[in-house]
Amino acid sequence: MTNKQSQDKIDKQNPATELAQLRQIVFGDAQQDLEQKIDQLGQSLQTQLKHLEQQTSRQFSQLQSALETHVHQLEDKLLNTDKDQDAKASELFTLNKNLSSELEMAEAANKQETDEIHKRIDHDLATLSNKFSEQLKQALAQLTQVSNELNASKTDRKTLAKLLSTVASNLETGDDE
């Protein structure tokens, strides 16, 4: 059986080899040129693919580097903005504290001035009241004195009136004589 198997192998190889031989005869050098061109194209394609891969890798690296640079710049800007915002907030807090202190001082000074004005007004009012009361007393005293004098004068007026009336009567009587 071994002979038979090897015979079958030879028969099987023979058609393939025969076919290859026929091709070689029919196509000959054209087939070799085509295979050579295909190999050259394959090598050229491989070279170009490697070149394209290197170029893409370089561009990707550049893009990644540019992105990292921009990210770092943005982080720095954010950090600076945060610092500026913190400084502004601190400044506003300090200003608010100072304004509150100044407002409290102004309120205290204003209250003190208001109290002083009230005291001054109360003092002036008391002084004016005292003066007015004193002048009122003096006026009442003078009025009483004048009233008393007038009352005393009324009696004198009655006497004077009687006297004048007597003089008038005498004059009347004296004119008739």
mmCIF file of C-alpha atoms in Angstrom, residues 3 8 25 29 31 41 45 51 67-68 84 92 96 103 107 109 114 128 137 144 146 152 166 174:
data_model
loop_
_atom_site.group_PDB
_atom_site.id
_atom_site.type_symbol
_atom_site.label_atom_id
_atom_site.label_comp_id
_atom_site.label_asym_id
_atom_site.label_seq_id
_atom_site.Cartn_x
_atom_site.Cartn_y
_atom_site.Cartn_z
ATOM 1 C CA ASN A 3 3.554 2.118 -3.208
ATOM 2 C CA ASP A 8 -1.299 8.745 -5.644
ATOM 3 C CA ILE A 25 5.101 28.052 -20.865
ATOM 4 C CA ASP A 29 8.157 36.114 -18.379
ATOM 5 C CA GLN A 31 3.888 36.274 -15.084
ATOM 6 C CA LEU A 41 3.987 47.276 -5.031
ATOM 7 C CA LEU A 45 2.904 49.892 0.035
ATOM 8 C CA HIS A 51 6.062 56.178 6.631
ATOM 9 C CA LEU A 67 -3.014 69.594 24.153
ATOM 10 C CA GLU A 68 -0.931 69.045 27.279
ATOM 11 C CA ASP A 84 -7.116 86.780 42.006
ATOM 12 C CA LEU A 92 -13.763 93.001 49.845
ATOM 13 C CA ASN A 96 -16.459 95.515 54.487
ATOM 14 C CA LEU A 103 -20.005 103.057 60.347
ATOM 15 C CA GLU A 107 -22.912 106.064 64.628
ATOM 16 C CA ALA A 109 -19.976 109.917 67.143
ATOM 17 C CA THR A 114 -27.007 114.051 69.172
ATOM 18 C CA LEU A 128 -34.931 130.390 78.495
ATOM 19 C CA LYS A 137 -42.443 137.472 87.654
ATOM 20 C CA THR A 144 -49.080 144.664 90.514
ATOM 21 C CA VAL A 146 -48.695 149.801 88.633
ATOM 22 C CA ALA A 152 -53.916 154.724 94.807
ATOM 23 C CA THR A 166 -65.547 172.587 92.811
ATOM 24 C CA GLY A 174 -67.698 183.384 89.551
#
